Tab-separated table of C-alpha atoms in Angstrom:
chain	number	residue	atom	x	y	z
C	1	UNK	CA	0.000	0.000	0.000
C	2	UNK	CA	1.392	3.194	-1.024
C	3	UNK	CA	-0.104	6.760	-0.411
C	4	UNK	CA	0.992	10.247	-1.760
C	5	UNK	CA	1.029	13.305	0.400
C	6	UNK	CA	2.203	16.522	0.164
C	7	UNK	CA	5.964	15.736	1.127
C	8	UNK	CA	7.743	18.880	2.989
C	9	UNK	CA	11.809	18.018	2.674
C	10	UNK	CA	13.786	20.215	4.955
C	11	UNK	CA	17.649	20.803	4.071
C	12	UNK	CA	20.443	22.629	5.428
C	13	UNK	CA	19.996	26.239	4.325
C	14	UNK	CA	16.195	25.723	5.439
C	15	UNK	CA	14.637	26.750	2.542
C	16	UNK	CA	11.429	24.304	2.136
C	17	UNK	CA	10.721	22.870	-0.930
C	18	UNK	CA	7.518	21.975	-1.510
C	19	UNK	CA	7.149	18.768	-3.563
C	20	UNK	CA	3.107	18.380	-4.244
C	21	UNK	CA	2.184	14.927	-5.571
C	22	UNK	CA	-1.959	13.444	-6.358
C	23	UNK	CA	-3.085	12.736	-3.581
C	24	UNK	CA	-4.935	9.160	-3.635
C	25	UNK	CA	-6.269	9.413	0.264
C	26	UNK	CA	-7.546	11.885	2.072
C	27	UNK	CA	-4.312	12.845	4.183
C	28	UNK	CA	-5.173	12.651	8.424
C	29	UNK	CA	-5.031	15.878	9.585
C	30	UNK	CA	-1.671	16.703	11.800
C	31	UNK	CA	-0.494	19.696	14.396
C	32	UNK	CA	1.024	22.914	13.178
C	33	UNK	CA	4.382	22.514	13.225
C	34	UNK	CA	6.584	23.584	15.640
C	35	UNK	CA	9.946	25.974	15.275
C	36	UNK	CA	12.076	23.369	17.705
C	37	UNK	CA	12.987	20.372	16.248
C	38	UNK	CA	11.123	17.791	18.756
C	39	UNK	CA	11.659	13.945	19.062
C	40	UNK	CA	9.978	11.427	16.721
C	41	UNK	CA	6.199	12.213	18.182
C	42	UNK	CA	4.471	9.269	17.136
C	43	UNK	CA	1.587	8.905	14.311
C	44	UNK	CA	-2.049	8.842	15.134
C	45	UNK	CA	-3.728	5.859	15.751
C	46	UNK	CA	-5.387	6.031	12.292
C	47	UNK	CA	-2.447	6.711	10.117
C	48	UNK	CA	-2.374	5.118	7.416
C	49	UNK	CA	1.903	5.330	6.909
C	50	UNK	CA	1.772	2.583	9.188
C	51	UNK	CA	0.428	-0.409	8.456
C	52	UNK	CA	-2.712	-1.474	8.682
C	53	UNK	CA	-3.220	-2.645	12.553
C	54	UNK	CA	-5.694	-5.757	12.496
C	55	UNK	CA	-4.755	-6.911	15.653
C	56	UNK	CA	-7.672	-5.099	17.908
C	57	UNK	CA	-10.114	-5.854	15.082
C	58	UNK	CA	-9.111	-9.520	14.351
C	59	UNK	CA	-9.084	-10.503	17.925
C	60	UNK	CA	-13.326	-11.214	18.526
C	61	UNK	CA	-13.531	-12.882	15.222
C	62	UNK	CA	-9.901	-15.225	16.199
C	63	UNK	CA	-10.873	-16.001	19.843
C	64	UNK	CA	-13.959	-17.529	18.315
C	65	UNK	CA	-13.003	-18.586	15.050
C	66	UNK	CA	-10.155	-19.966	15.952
C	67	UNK	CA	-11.337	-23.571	17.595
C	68	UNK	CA	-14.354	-23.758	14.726
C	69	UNK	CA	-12.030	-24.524	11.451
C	70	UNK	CA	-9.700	-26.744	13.501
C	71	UNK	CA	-12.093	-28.621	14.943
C	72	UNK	CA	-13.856	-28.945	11.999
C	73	UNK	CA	-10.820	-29.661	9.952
C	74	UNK	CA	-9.594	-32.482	12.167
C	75	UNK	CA	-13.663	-34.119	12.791
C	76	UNK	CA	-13.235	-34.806	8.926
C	77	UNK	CA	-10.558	-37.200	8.327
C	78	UNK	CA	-11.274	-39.491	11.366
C	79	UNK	CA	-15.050	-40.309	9.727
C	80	UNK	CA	-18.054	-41.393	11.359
C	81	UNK	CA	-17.224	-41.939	15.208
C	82	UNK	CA	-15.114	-39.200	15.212
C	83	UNK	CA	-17.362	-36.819	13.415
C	84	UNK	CA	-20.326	-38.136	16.233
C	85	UNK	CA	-17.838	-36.959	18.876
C	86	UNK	CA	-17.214	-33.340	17.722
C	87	UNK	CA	-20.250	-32.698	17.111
C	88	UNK	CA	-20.821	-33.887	21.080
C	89	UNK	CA	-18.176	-31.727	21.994
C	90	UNK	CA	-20.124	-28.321	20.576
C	91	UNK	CA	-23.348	-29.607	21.562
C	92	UNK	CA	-22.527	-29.366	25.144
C	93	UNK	CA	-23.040	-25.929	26.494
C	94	UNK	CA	-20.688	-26.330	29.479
C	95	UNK	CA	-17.984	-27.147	26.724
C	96	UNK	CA	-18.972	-24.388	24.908
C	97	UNK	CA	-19.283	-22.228	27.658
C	98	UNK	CA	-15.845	-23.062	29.131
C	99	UNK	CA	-14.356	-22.058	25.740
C	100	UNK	CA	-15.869	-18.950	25.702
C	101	UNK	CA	-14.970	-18.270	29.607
C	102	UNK	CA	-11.376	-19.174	28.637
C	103	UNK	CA	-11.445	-16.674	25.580
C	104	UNK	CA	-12.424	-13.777	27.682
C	105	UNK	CA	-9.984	-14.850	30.281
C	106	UNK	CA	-6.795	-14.785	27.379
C	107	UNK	CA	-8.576	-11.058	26.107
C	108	UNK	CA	-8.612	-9.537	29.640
C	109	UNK	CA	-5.220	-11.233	30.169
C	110	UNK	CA	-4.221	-9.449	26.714
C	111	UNK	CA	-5.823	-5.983	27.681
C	112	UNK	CA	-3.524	-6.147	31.077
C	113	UNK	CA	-0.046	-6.783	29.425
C	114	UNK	CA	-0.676	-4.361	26.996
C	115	UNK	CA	-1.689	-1.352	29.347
C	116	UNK	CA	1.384	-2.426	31.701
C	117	UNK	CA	3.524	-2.698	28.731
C	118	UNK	CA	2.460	1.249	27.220
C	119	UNK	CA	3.228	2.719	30.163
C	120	UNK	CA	6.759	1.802	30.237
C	121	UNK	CA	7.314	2.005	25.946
C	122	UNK	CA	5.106	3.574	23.754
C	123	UNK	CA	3.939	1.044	21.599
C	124	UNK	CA	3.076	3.367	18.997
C	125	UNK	CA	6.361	5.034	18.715
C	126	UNK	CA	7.884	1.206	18.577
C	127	UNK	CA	5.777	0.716	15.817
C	128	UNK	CA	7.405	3.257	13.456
C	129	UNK	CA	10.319	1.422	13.744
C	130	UNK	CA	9.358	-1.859	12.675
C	131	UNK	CA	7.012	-0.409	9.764
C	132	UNK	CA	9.526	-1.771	7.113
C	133	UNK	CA	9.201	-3.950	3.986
C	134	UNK	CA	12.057	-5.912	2.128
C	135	UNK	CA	12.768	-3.333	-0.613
C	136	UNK	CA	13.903	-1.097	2.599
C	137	UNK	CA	15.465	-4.274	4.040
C	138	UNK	CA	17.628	-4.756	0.939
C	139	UNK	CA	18.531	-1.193	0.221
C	140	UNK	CA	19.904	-0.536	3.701
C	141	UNK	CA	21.512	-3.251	4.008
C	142	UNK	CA	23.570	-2.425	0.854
C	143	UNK	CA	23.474	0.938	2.246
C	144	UNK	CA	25.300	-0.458	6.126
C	145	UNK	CA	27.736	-2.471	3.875
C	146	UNK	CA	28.121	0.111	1.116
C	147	UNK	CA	27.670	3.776	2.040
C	148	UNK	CA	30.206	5.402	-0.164
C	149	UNK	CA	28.035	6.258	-3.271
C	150	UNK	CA	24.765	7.362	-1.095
C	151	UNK	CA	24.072	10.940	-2.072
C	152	UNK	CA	21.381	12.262	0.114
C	153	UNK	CA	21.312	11.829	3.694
C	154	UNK	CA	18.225	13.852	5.244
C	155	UNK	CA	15.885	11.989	6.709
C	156	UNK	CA	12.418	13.078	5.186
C	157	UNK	CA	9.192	14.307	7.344
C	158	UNK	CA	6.137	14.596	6.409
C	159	UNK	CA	4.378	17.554	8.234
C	160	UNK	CA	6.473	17.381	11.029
C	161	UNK	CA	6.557	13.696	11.860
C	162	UNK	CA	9.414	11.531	10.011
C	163	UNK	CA	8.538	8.839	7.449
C	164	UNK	CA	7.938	5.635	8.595
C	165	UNK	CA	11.132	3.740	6.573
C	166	UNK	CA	9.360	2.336	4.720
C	167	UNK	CA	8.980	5.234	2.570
C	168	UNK	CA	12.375	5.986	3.239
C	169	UNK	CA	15.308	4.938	2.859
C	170	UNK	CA	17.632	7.137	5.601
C	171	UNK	CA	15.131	7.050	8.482
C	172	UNK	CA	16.595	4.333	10.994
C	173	UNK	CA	14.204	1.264	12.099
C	174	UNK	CA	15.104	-1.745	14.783
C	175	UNK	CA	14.197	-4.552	12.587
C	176	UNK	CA	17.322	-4.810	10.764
C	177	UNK	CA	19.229	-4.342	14.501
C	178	UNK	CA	17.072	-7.315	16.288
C	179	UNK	CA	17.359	-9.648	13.005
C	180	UNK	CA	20.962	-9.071	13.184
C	181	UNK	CA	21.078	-9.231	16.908
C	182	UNK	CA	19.311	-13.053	16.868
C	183	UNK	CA	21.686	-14.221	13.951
C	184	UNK	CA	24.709	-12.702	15.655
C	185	UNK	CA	24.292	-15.526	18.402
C	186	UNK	CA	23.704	-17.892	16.147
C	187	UNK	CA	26.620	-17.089	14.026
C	188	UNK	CA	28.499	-17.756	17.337
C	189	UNK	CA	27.010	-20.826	18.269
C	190	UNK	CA	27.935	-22.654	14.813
C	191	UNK	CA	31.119	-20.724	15.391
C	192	UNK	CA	31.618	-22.018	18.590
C	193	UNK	CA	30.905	-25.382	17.733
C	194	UNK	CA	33.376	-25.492	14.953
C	195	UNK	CA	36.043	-24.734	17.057
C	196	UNK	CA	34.289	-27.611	19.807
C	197	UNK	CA	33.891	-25.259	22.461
C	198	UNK	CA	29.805	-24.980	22.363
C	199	UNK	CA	27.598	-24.940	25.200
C	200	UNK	CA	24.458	-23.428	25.831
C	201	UNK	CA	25.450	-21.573	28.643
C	202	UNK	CA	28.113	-19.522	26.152
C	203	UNK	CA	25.249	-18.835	23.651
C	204	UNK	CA	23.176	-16.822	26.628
C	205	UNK	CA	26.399	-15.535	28.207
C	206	UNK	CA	27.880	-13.978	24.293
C	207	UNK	CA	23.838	-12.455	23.417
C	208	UNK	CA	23.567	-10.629	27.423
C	209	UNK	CA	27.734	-9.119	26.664
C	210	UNK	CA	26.634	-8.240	23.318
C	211	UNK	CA	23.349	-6.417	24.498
C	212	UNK	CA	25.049	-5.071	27.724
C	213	UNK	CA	27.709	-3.284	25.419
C	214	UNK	CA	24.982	-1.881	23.148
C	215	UNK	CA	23.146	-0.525	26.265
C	216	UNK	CA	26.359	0.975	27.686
C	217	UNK	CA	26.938	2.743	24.488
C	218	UNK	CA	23.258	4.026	24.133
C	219	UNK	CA	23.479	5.205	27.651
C	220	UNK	CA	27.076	6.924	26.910
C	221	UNK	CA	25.726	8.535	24.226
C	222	UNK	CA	22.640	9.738	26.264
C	223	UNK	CA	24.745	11.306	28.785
C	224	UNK	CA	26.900	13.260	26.390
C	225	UNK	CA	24.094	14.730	24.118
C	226	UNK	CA	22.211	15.987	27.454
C	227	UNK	CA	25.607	17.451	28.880
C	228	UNK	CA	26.230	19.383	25.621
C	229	UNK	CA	22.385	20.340	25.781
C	230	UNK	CA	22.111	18.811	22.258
C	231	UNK	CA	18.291	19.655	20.846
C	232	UNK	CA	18.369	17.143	18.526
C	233	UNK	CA	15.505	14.418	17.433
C	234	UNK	CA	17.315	11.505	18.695
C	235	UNK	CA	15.120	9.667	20.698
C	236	UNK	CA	16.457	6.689	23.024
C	237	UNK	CA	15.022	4.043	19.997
C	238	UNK	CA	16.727	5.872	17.553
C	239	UNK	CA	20.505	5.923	19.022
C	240	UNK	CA	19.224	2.138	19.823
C	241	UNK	CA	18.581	1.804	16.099
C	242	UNK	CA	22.201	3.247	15.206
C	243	UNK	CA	23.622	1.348	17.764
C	244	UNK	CA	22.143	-1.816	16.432
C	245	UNK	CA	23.312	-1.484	12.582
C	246	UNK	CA	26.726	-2.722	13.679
C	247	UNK	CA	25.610	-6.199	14.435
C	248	UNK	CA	25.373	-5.984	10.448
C	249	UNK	CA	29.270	-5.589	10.592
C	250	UNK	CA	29.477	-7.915	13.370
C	251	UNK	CA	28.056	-10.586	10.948
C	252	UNK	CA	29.826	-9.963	7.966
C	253	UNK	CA	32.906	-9.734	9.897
C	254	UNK	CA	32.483	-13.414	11.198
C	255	UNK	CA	31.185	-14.702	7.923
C	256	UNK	CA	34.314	-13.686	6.488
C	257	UNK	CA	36.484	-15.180	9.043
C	258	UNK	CA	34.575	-18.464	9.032
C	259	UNK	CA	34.989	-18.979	5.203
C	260	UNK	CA	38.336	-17.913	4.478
C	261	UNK	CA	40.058	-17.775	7.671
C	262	UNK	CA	42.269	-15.493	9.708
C	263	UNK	CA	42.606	-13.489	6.705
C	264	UNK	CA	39.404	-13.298	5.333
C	265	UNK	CA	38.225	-11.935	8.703
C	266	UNK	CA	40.696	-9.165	8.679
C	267	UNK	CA	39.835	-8.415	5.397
C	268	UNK	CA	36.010	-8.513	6.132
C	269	UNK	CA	37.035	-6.422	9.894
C	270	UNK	CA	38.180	-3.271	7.800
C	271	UNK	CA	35.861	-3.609	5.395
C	272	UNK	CA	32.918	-3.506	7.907
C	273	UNK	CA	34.331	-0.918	9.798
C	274	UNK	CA	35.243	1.908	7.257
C	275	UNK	CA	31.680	1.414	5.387
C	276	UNK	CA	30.104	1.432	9.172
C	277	UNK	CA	32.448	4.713	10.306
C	278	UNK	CA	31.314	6.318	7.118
C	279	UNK	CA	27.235	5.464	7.859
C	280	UNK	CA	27.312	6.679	11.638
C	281	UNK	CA	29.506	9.770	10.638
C	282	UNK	CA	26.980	10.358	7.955
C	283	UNK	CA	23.664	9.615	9.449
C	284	UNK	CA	24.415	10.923	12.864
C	285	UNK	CA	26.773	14.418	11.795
C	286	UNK	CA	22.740	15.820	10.108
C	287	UNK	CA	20.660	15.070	13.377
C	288	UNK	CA	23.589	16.435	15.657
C	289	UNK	CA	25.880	18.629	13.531
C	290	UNK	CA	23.256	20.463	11.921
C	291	UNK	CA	21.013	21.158	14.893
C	292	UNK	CA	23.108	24.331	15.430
C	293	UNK	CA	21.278	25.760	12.110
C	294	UNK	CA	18.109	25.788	13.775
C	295	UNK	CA	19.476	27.854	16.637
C	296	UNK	CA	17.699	31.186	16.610
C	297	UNK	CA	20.366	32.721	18.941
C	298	UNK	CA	23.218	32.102	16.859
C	299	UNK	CA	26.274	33.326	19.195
C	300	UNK	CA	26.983	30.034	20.146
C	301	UNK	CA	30.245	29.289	21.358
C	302	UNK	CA	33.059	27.917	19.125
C	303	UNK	CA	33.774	24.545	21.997
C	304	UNK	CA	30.464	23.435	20.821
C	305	UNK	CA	30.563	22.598	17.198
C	306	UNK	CA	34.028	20.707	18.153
C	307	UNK	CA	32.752	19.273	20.609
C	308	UNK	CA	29.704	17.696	18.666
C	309	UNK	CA	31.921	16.658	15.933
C	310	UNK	CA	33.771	14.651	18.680
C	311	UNK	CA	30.876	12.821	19.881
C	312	UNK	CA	30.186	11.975	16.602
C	313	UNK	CA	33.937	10.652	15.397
C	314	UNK	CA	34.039	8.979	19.251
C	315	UNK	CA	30.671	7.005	18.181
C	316	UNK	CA	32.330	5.983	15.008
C	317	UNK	CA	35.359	4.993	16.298
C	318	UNK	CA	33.662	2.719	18.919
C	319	UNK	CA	32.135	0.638	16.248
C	320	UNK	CA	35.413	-1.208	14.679
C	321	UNK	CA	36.613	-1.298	18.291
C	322	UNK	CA	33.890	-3.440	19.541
C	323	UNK	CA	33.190	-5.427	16.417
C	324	UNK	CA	36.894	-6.729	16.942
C	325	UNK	CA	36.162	-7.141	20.552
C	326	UNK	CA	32.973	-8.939	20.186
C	327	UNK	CA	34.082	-11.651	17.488
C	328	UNK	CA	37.687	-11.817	17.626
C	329	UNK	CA	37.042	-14.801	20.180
C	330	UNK	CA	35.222	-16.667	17.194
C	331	UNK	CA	37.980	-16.557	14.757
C	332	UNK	CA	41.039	-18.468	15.784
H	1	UNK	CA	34.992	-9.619	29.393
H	2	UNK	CA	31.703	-11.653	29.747
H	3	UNK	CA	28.947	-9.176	30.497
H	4	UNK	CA	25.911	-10.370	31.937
H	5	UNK	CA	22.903	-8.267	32.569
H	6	UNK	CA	22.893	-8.744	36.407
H	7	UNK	CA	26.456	-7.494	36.393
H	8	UNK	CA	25.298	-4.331	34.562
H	9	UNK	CA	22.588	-3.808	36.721
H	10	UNK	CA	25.094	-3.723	39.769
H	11	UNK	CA	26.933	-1.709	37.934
H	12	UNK	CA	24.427	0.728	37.446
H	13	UNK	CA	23.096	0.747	41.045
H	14	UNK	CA	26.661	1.401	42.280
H	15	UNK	CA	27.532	4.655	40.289
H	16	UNK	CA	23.915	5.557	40.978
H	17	UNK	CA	24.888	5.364	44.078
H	18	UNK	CA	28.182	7.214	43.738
H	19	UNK	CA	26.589	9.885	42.651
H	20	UNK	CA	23.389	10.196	44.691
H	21	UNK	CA	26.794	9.995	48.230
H	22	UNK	CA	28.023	13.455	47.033
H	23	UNK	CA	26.638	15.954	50.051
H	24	UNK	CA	25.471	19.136	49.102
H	25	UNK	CA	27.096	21.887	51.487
H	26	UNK	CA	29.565	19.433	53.270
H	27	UNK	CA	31.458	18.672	50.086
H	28	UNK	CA	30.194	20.004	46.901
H	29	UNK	CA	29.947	23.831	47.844
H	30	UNK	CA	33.628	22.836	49.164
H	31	UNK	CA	34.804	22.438	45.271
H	32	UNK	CA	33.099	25.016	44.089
H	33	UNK	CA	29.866	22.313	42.529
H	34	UNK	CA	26.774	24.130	44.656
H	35	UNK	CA	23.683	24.535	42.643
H	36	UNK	CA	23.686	27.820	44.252
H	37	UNK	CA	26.922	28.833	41.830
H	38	UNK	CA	25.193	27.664	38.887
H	39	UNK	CA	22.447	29.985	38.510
H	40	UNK	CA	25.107	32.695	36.623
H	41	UNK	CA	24.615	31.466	33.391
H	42	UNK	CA	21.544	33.110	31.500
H	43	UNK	CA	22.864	32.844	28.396
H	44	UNK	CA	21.542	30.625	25.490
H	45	UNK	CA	22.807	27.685	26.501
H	46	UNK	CA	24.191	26.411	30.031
H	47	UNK	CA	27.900	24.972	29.987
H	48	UNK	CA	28.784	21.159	30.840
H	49	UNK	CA	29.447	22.262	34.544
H	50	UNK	CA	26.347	23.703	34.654
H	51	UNK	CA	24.541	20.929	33.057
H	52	UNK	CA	26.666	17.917	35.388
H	53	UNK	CA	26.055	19.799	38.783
H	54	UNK	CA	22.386	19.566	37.762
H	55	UNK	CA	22.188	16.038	36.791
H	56	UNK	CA	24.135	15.563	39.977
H	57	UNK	CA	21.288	17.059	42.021
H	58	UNK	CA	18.325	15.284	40.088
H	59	UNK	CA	20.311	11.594	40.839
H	60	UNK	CA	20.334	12.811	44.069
H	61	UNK	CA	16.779	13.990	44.243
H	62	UNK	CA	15.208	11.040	42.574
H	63	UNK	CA	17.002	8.568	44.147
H	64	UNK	CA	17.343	9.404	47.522
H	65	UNK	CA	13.866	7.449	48.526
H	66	UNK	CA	14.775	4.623	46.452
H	67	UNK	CA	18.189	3.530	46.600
H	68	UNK	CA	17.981	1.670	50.110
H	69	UNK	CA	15.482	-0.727	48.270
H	70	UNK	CA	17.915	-1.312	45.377
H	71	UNK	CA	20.197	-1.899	47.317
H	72	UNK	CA	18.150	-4.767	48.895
H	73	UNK	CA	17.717	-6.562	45.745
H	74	UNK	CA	21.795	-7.749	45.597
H	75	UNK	CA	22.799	-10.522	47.513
C-alpha cells in the first residue's frame, strides 16, 4: 500500500521545498508545526503510513473462530465416530461455555499486558520502527555495507513527523538491529561449535555481553548529548537503532572469518568498519551537527561545534573497536 | 569480558549510588559544585558544569527514597 502526500523536505539552508504529488487518500489531519525540532512524536492511531493494525479488530472474530475450522478440519478425516464426537463436543453448552470463559480470560489477560507494557514504551512510537518492507530491508543493508556512493542523507518528514522507513530509505528502524542481533548468536554458536567449544550456557552468556555493550553505548551517548544540551531528534530508539546497525558488521565480519580464515576476517574487519564509520559519521553528523542551524540565537560558542563533531567521530570509532572485541574470540 | 545483565545492573546501582553519596554543602559547595553557583549562566545555553552539577542534584533527588530498596535486591 502506497499513499501520496504533500511531502515537505527540509535541508540545510532551510529553505522548504515543496514537492506536491496526487493525492490518492484523504491525508489525516496533523499539528502545526513547531519551530524546535522535537523527538519522533508518534503517528495517530489512524495513520495510514503505518500499516494497517488488524490486531484489535481480528481478535473477537480469532478467539472464536479460531477452535471452529480446527475442529472442523480435524472431525473430517477421522469419519463417522469421530465426526459423532465433535459434534458432542459443541453440543454441550458447558464445553462451549468453558471455551468462551477461557477466551475472555486470554482477552482480559491481553488488555492487562498491553496497558502495563504502554506505560513503560510507547507502543506506537515502537511501531514506526518496525514499519519496514524488504525493498527497505535490501537497500539498507547495501546501504550499512556500502555507504560510499549514497548521495542524500536527510531523513524526510512529512508535516512534522518523520517517514515511517518504509517510505524511506535514511530514516533508521530496529528490525534490521534485532534480526541481526538473533543471527549474531547464532553465528556464534555454529562458530563455537566449529572450534568444539559450544555450550548453551556460552550462547546466553555472548547475546547478554553483546546487548550489555549496546546498552552501555546508548546510555554513553545519552549522557553526552544531554551534557552538551544537544536539541536534537534523537530519541532513546533511535541511538538504539544506530547502535544496532553494527551487528550488520558484526556478521559480515564473522562470515568472512569463518569462510576464508584469519585473513578473510581481517579483510572482512576493515571492510565492515570503514563502510560502518562512514554510515554513523553520515547519518548521525545531520541530526547532531546540523542542529546548530536551527538555533535562533546564533552566538553560540566555538567549543560546541568541536565538541559535537567529537561525539560523533568517538561514536564511530567505537564501532570497529567493539566489532573486533565482540568476534575476535570466534575466529582463531 | 563476559557481560551479563545482572552485572550491569550492579553496575548501574553502584555509580547511581556514587553519585546520589556526594553531600550538598559538606562537600560540593567545598569544590566550588553548589547549585547555588550555577544559577550565573543566563545565556543561550548552560555549559557542561552547569549541566553535570544539575544532573548531579536530580540523581540525588530522585534517588534518595529509592536507593535503600535497590540496594536490597543484591545478595
Amino acid at each position: 500500500m502506497f499513499t501520496f502526500h504533500f511531502m515537505l523536505i527540509r535541508n540545510h539552508t532551510t529553505r522548504p521545498v515543496i514537492i506536491s504529488l496526487p493525492a490518492r487518500t484523504p491525508g489525516v489531519p496533523m499539528c502545526p508545526s513547531i519551530a524546535k525540532p522535537r523527538a519522533r512524536a508518534a503517528p495517530p492511531a489512524g495513520d495510514p503510513l503505518l500499516f494497517d493494525d488488524t490486531s484489535s479488530a481480528a481478535a473477537p472474530m480469532n478467539s472464536q473462530g479460531y477452535y471452529t475450522p480446527g475442529y472442523d478440519m480435524g472431525g473430517a478425516p477421522p469419519g463417522g465416530p469421530g465426526n459423532a464426537g465433535v459434534n458432542n463436543l459443541f453440543a454441550d453448552p458447558m464445553a462451549s461455555a468453558a471455551m468462551m470463559y477461557g477466551s475472555s480470560l486470554a482477552n482480559q489477560g491481553k488488555d492487562m499486558v498491553n496497558k502495563e507494557i504502554s506505560r513503560y514504551v510507547s507502543v506506537n512510537k515502537l511501531k514506526y520502527f518496525f514499519a519496514v518492507d524488504s525493498k527497505y530491508v535490501m537497500k539498507k543493508l547495501l546501504l550499512l555495507m556500502f555507504p560510499y556512493t549514497h548521495q542524500d542523507w536527510e531523513v524526510r518528514y512529512h508535516r512534522d513527523t518523520p517517514l515511517t522507513p518504509r517510505h524511506d530509505v535514511n530514516a533508521p528502524d530496529l528490525y534490521i538491529p534485532s534480526m541481526a542481533f538473533i543471527t549474531y548468536i547464532l553465528l556464534t554458536g555454529m562458530a563455537l561449535g566449529i572450534q568444539k567449544r559450544f555450550s548453551p550456557e556460552v550462547l546466553g552468556l555472548c547475546a547478554s555481553t553483546a546487548l550489555v555493550w549496546v546498552v552501555i553505548e546508548v546510555l554513553v551517548m545519552l549522557l553526552s548529548l544531554y551534557l552538551l544540551t544537544v536539541h536534537s531528534d534523537l530519541s532513546t530508539f533511535d541511538l538504539i537503532a544506530y547502535s544496532g546497525y553494527k551487528y550488520v558488521g558484526m556478521i559480515f565480519t564473522v562470515l568472512g572469518g569463518l569462510l576464508f580464515g584469519s585473513d578473510g576476517y581481517f579483510v572482512a574487519l576493515a571492510w565492515s568498519s570503514c563502510a560502518l564509520m562512514f554510515f554513523i559519521v553520515r547519518s548521525l553528523k545531520m541530526k547532531i551537527l546540523s542542529s546548530l542551524s536551527n538555533d535562533p540565537m546564533g552566538a553560540g560558542a566555538s567549543a560546541k561545534p568541536r565538541l559535537r563533531l567529537y561525539i560523533t567521530v568517538a561514536t564511530a570509532a567505537f564501532q570497529p573497536i567493539i566489532i573486533y572485541w565482540l568476534t575476535s574470540h570466534l575466529v582463531r | 569480558m563476559a557481560f551479563t545483565l545482572y552485572s550491569l545492573i550492579q553496575a548501574v546501582i553502584l555509580c547511581v549510588n556514587a553519585v546520589a553519596v556526594l553531600h550538598e554543602e559538606r562537600f560540593l559547595s567545598k569544590i566550588g559544585w553548589g547549585v547555588d553557583q550555577s544559577v550565573g549562566g543566563f545565556g543561550d545555553e548552560p555549559g557542561i558544569k552547569v549541566q553535570l552539577m544539575n544532573l548531579v542534584r536530580s540523581v540525588r533527588t530522585v534517588m534518595r527514597d529509592y536507593i535503600f530498596f535497590l540496594f536490597l535486591q543484591c545478595p
